[in-house]
PDB file of C-alpha atoms in Angstrom:
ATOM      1  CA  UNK A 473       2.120 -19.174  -3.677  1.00  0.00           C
ATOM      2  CA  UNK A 474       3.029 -15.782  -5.114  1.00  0.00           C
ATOM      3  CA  UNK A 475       0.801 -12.932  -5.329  1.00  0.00           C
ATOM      4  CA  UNK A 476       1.541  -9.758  -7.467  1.00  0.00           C
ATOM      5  CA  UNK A 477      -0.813  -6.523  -6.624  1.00  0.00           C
ATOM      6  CA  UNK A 478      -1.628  -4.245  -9.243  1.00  0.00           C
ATOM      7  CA  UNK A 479      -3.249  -0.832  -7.765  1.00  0.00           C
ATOM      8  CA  UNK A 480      -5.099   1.234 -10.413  1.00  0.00           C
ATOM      9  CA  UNK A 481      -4.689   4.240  -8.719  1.00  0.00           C
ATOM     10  CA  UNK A 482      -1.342   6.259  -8.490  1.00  0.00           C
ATOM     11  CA  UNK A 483      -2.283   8.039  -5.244  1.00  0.00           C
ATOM     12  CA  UNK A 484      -0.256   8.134  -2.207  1.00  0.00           C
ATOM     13  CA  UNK A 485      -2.941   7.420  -0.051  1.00  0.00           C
ATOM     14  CA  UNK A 486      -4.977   5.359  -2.161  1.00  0.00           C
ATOM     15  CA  UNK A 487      -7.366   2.919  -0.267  1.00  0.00           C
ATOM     16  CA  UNK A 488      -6.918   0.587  -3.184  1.00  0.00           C
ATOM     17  CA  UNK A 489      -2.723   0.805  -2.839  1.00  0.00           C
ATOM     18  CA  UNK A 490      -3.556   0.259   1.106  1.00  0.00           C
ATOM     19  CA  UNK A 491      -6.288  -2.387   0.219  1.00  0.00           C
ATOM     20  CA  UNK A 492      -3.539  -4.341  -1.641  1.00  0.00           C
ATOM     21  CA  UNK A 493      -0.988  -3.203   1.594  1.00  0.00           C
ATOM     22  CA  UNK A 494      -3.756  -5.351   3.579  1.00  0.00           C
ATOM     23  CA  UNK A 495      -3.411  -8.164   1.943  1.00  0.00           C
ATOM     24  CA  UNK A 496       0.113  -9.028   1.757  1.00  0.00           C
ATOM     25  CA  UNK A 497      -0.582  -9.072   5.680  1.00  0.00           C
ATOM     26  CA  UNK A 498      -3.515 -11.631   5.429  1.00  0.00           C
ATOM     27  CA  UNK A 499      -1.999 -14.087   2.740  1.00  0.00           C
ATOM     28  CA  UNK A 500      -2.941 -18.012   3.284  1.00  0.00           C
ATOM     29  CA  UNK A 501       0.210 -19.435   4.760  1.00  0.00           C
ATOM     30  CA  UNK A 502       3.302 -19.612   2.852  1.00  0.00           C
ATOM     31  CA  UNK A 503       2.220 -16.544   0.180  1.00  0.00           C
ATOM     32  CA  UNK A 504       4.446 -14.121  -1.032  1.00  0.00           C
ATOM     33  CA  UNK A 505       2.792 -10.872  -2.546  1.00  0.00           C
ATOM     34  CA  UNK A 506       4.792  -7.920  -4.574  1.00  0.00           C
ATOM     35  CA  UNK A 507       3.464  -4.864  -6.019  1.00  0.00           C
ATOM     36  CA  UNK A 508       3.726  -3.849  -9.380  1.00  0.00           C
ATOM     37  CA  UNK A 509       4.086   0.213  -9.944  1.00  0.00           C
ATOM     38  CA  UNK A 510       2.118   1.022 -13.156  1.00  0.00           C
ATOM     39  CA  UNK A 511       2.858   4.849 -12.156  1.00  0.00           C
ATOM     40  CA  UNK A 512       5.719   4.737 -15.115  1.00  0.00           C
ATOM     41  CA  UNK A 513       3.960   2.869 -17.996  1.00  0.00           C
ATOM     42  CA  UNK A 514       3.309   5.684 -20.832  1.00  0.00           C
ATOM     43  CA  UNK A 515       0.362   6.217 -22.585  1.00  0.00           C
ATOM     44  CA  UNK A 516       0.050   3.439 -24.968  1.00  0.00           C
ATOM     45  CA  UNK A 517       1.345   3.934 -28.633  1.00  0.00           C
ATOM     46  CA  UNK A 518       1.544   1.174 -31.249  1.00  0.00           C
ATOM     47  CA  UNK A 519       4.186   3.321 -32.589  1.00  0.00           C
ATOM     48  CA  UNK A 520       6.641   3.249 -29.399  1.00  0.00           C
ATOM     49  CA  UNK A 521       5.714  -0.368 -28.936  1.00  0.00           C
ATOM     50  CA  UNK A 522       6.743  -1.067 -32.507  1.00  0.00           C
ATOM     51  CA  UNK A 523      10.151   0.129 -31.449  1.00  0.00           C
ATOM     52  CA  UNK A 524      10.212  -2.273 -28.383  1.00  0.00           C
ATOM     53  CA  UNK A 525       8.157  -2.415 -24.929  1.00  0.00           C
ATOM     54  CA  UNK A 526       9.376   0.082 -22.860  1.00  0.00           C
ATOM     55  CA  UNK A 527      11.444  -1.144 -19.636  1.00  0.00           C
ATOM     56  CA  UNK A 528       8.237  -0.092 -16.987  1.00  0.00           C
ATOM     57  CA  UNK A 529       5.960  -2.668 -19.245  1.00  0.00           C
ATOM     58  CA  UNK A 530       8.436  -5.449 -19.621  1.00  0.00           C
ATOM     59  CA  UNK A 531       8.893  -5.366 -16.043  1.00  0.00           C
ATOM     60  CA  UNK A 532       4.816  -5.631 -15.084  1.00  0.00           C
ATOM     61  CA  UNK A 533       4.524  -8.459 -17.869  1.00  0.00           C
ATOM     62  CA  UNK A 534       7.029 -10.398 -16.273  1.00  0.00           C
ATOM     63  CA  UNK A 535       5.839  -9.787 -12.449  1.00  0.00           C
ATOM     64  CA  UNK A 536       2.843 -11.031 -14.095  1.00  0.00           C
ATOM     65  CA  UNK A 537       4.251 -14.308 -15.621  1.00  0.00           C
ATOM     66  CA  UNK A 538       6.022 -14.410 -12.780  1.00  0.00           C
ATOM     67  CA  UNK A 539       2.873 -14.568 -10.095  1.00  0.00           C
ATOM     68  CA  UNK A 540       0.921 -17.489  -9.313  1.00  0.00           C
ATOM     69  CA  UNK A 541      -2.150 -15.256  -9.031  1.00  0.00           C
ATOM     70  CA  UNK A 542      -2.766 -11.925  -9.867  1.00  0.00           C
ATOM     71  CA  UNK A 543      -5.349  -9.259  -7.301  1.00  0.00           C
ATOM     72  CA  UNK A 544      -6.322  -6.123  -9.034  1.00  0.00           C
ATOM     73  CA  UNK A 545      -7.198  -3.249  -6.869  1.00  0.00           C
ATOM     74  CA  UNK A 546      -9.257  -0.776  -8.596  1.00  0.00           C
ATOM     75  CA  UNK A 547     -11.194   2.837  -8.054  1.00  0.00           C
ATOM     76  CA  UNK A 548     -14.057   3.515  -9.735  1.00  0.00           C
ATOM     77  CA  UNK A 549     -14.003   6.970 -12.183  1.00  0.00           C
ATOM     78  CA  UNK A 550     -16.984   7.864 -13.871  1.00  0.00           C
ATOM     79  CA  UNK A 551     -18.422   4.329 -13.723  1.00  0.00           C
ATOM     80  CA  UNK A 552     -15.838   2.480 -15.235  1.00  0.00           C
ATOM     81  CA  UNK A 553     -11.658   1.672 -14.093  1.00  0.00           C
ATOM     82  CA  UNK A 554      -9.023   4.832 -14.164  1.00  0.00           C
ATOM     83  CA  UNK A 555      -6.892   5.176 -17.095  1.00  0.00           C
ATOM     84  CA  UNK A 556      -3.885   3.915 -15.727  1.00  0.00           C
ATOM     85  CA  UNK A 557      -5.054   0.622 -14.899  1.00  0.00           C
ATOM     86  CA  UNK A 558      -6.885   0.091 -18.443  1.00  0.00           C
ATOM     87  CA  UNK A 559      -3.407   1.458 -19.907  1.00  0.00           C
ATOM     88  CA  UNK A 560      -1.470  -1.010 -17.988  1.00  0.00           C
ATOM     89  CA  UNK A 561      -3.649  -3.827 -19.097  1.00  0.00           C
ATOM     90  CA  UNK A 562      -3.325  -2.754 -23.021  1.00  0.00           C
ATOM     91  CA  UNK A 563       0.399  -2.403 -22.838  1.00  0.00           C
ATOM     92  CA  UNK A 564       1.103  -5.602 -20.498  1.00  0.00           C
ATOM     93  CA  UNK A 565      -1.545  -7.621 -23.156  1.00  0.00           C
ATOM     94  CA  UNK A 566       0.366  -6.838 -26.452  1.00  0.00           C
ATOM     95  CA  UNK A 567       1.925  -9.624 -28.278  1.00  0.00           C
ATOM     96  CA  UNK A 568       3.648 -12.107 -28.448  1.00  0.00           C
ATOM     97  CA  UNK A 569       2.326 -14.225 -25.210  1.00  0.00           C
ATOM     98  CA  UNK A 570       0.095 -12.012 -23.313  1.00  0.00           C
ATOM     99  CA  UNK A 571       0.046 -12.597 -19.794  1.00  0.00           C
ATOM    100  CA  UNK A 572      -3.277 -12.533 -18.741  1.00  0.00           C
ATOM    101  CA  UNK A 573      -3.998 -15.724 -20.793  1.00  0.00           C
ATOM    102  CA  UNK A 574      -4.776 -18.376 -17.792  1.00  0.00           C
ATOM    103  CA  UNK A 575      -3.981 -16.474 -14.938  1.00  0.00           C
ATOM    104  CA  UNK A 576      -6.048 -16.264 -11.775  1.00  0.00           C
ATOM    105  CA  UNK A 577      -7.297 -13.276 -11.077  1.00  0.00           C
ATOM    106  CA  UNK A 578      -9.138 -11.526  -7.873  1.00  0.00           C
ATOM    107  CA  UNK A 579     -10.592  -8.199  -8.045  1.00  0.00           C
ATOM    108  CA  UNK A 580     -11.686  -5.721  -5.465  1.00  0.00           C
ATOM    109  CA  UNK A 581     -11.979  -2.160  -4.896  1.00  0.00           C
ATOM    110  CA  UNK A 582     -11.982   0.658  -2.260  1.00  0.00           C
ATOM    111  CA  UNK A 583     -14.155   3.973  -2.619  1.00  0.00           C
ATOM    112  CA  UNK A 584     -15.454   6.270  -0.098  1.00  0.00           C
ATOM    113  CA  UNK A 585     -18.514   5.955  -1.662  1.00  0.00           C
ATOM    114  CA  UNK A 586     -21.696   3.510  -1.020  1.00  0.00           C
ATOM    115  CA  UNK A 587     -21.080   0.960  -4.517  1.00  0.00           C
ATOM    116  CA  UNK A 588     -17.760  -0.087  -3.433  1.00  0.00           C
ATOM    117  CA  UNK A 589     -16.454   0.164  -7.350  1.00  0.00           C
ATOM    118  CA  UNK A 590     -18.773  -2.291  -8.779  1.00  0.00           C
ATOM    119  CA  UNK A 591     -19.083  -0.818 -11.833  1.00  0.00           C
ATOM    120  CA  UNK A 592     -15.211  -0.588 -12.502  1.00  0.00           C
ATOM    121  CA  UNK A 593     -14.535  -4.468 -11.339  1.00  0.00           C
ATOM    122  CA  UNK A 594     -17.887  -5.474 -13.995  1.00  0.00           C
ATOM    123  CA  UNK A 595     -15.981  -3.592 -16.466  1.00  0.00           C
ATOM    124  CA  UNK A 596     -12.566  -5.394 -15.781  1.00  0.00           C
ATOM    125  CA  UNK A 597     -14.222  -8.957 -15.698  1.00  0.00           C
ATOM    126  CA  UNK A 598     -15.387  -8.060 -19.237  1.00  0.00           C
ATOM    127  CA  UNK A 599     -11.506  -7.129 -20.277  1.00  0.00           C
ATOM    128  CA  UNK A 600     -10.560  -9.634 -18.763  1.00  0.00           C
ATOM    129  CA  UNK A 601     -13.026 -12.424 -20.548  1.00  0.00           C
ATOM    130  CA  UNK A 602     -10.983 -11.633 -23.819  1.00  0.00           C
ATOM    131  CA  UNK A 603      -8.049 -11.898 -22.613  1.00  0.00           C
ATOM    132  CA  UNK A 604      -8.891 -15.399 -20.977  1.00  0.00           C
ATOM    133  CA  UNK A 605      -7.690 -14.101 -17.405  1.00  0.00           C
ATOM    134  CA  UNK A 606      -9.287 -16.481 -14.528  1.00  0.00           C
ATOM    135  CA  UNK A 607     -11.533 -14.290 -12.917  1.00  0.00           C
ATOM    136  CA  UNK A 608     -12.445 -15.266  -9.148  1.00  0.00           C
ATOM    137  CA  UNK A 609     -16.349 -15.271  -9.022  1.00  0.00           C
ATOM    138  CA  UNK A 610     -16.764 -15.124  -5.214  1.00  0.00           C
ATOM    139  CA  UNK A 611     -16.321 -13.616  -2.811  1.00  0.00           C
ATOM    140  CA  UNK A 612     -16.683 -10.229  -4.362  1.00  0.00           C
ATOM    141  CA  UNK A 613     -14.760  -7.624  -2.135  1.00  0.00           C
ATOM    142  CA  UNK A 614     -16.331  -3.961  -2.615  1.00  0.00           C
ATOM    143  CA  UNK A 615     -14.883  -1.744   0.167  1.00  0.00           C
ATOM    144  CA  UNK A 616     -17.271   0.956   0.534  1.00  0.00           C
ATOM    145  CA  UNK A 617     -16.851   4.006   2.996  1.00  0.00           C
ATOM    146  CA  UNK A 618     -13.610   3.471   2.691  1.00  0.00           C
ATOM    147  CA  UNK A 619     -12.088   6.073   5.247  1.00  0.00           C
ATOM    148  CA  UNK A 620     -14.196   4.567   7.997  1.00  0.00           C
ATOM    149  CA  UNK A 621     -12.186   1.678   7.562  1.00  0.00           C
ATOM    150  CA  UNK A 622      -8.537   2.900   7.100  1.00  0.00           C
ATOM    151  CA  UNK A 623      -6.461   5.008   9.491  1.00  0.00           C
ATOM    152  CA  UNK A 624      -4.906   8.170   8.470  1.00  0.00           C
ATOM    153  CA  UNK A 625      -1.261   5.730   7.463  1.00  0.00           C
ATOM    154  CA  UNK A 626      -3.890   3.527   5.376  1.00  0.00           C
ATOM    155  CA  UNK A 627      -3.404   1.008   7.852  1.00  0.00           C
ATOM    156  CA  UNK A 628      -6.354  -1.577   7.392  1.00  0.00           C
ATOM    157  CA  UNK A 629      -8.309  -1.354  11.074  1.00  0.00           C
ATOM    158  CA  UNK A 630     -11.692  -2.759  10.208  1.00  0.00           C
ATOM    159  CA  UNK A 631     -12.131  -6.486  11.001  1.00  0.00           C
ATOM    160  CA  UNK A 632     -15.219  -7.752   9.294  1.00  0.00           C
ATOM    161  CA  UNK A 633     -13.109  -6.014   6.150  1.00  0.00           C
ATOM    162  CA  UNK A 634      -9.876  -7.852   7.117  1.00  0.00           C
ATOM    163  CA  UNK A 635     -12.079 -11.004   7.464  1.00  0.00           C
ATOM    164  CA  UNK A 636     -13.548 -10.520   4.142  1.00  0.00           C
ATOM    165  CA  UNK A 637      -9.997 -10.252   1.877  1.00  0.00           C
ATOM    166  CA  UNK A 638      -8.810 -12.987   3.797  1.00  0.00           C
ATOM    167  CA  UNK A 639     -11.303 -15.403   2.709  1.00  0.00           C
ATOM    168  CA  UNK A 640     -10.900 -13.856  -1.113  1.00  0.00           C
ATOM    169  CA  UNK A 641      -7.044 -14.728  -0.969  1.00  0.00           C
ATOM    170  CA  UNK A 642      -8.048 -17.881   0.172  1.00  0.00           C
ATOM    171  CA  UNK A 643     -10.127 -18.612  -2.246  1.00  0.00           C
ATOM    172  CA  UNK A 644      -7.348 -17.161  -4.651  1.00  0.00           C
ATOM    173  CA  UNK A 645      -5.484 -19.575  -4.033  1.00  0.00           C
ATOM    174  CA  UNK A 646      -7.293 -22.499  -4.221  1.00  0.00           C
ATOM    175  CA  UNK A 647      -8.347 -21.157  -7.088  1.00  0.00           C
ATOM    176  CA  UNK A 648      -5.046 -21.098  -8.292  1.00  0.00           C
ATOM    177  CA  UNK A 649      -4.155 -24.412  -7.065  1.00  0.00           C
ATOM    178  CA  UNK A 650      -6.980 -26.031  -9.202  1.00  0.00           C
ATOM    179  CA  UNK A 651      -6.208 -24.157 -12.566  1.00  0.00           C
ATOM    180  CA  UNK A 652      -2.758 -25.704 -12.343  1.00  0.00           C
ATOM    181  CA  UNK A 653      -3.615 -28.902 -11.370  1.00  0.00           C
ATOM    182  CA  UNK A 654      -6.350 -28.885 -14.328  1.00  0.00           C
ATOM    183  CA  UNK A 655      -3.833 -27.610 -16.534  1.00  0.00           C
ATOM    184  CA  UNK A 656      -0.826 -30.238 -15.442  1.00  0.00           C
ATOM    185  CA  UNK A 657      -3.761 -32.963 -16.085  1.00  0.00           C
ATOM    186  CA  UNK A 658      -4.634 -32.103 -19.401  1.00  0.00           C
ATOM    187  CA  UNK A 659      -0.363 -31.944 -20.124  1.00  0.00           C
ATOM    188  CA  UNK A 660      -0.735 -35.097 -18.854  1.00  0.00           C
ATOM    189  CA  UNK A 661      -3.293 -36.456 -21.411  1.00  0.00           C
ATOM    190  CA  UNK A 662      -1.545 -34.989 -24.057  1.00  0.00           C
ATOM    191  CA  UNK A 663       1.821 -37.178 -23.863  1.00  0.00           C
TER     192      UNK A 663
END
């Protein structure tokens, strides 16, 4: 199964970006994971897109055809996601054949605050729901007090946090496993 990461923070020592670092160590067996780089996607502009997607957004849209399953790391600003993540999505969502449609999606988020960015991740599920994206229900992963749980490199040292993502990208995937084989089934019917 192949994982793609998207980080909605452009930080170099974002706990989301090392969140995401995490879990490409703590895949189910046999996962791949990438990470996309939204740091180069411009501010969205019907007009440029009318002259053709620019190279940074064709490449995210196709990581994210690409994946098997998609997990969104986000911060939380001012009670909602940053920007650049909510850019990302706009751009990567324009017609023809947006992405998101069907995919499996986990979310979770890192802040060195107490919420753990659950009012940014209630925000994305509600993008999200119109753009038919598979939202994972459980287990929610808030990572609050985030620098008690990373070392200076962003290197992941808590367990019970470890523990936790784990069973998320577990559940990812058989998430993931049972969208497909509920879409292959109703392929199936249909010939």
């Amino acid at each position: 199964m192949h994982f793609l990461g998207i980080s909605g923070s452009l930080r170099r020592q974002s706990f989301n970006t090392a969140a995401l670092r995490a879990c490409a160590k703590l895949l189910p067996a046999g996962g791949t994971m990438e990470l996309a780089d939204i740091s180069g996607i411009p501010l969205y502009n019907e007009e440029i897109r009318e002259q053709g997607l620019p190279a940074s957004v064709q490449k995210l849209r196709e990581q994210i055809t690409a994946a098997d399953a998609l997990v969104i790391a986000t911060p939380e600003y001012n009670y909602s996601m940053p920007g650049v993540l909510k850019n990302a999505i706009d751009w990567a969502s324009r017609p023809p054949s947006q992405p998101f449609d069907g995919k499996p999606i986990a979310l979770l988020g890192a802040t060195p605050g107490g919420l753990g960015t659950s009012r940014s991740q209630y925000h994305l599920r509600q993008v999200f729901v119109y753009l038919n994206g598979q939202i994972l229900n459980k287990p929610e992963v808030m990572i609050s007090t985030a620098p008690t749980k990373f070392d200076a490199q962003g290197e992941l040292h808590d367990t019970a946090t470890a523990d936790h993502l784990r069973t998320m990208l577990t559940a990812l995937a058989d998430w993931s496993s049972l969208l497909t084989a509920g879409a292959s089934a109703r392929a199936g019917e249909k010939t």
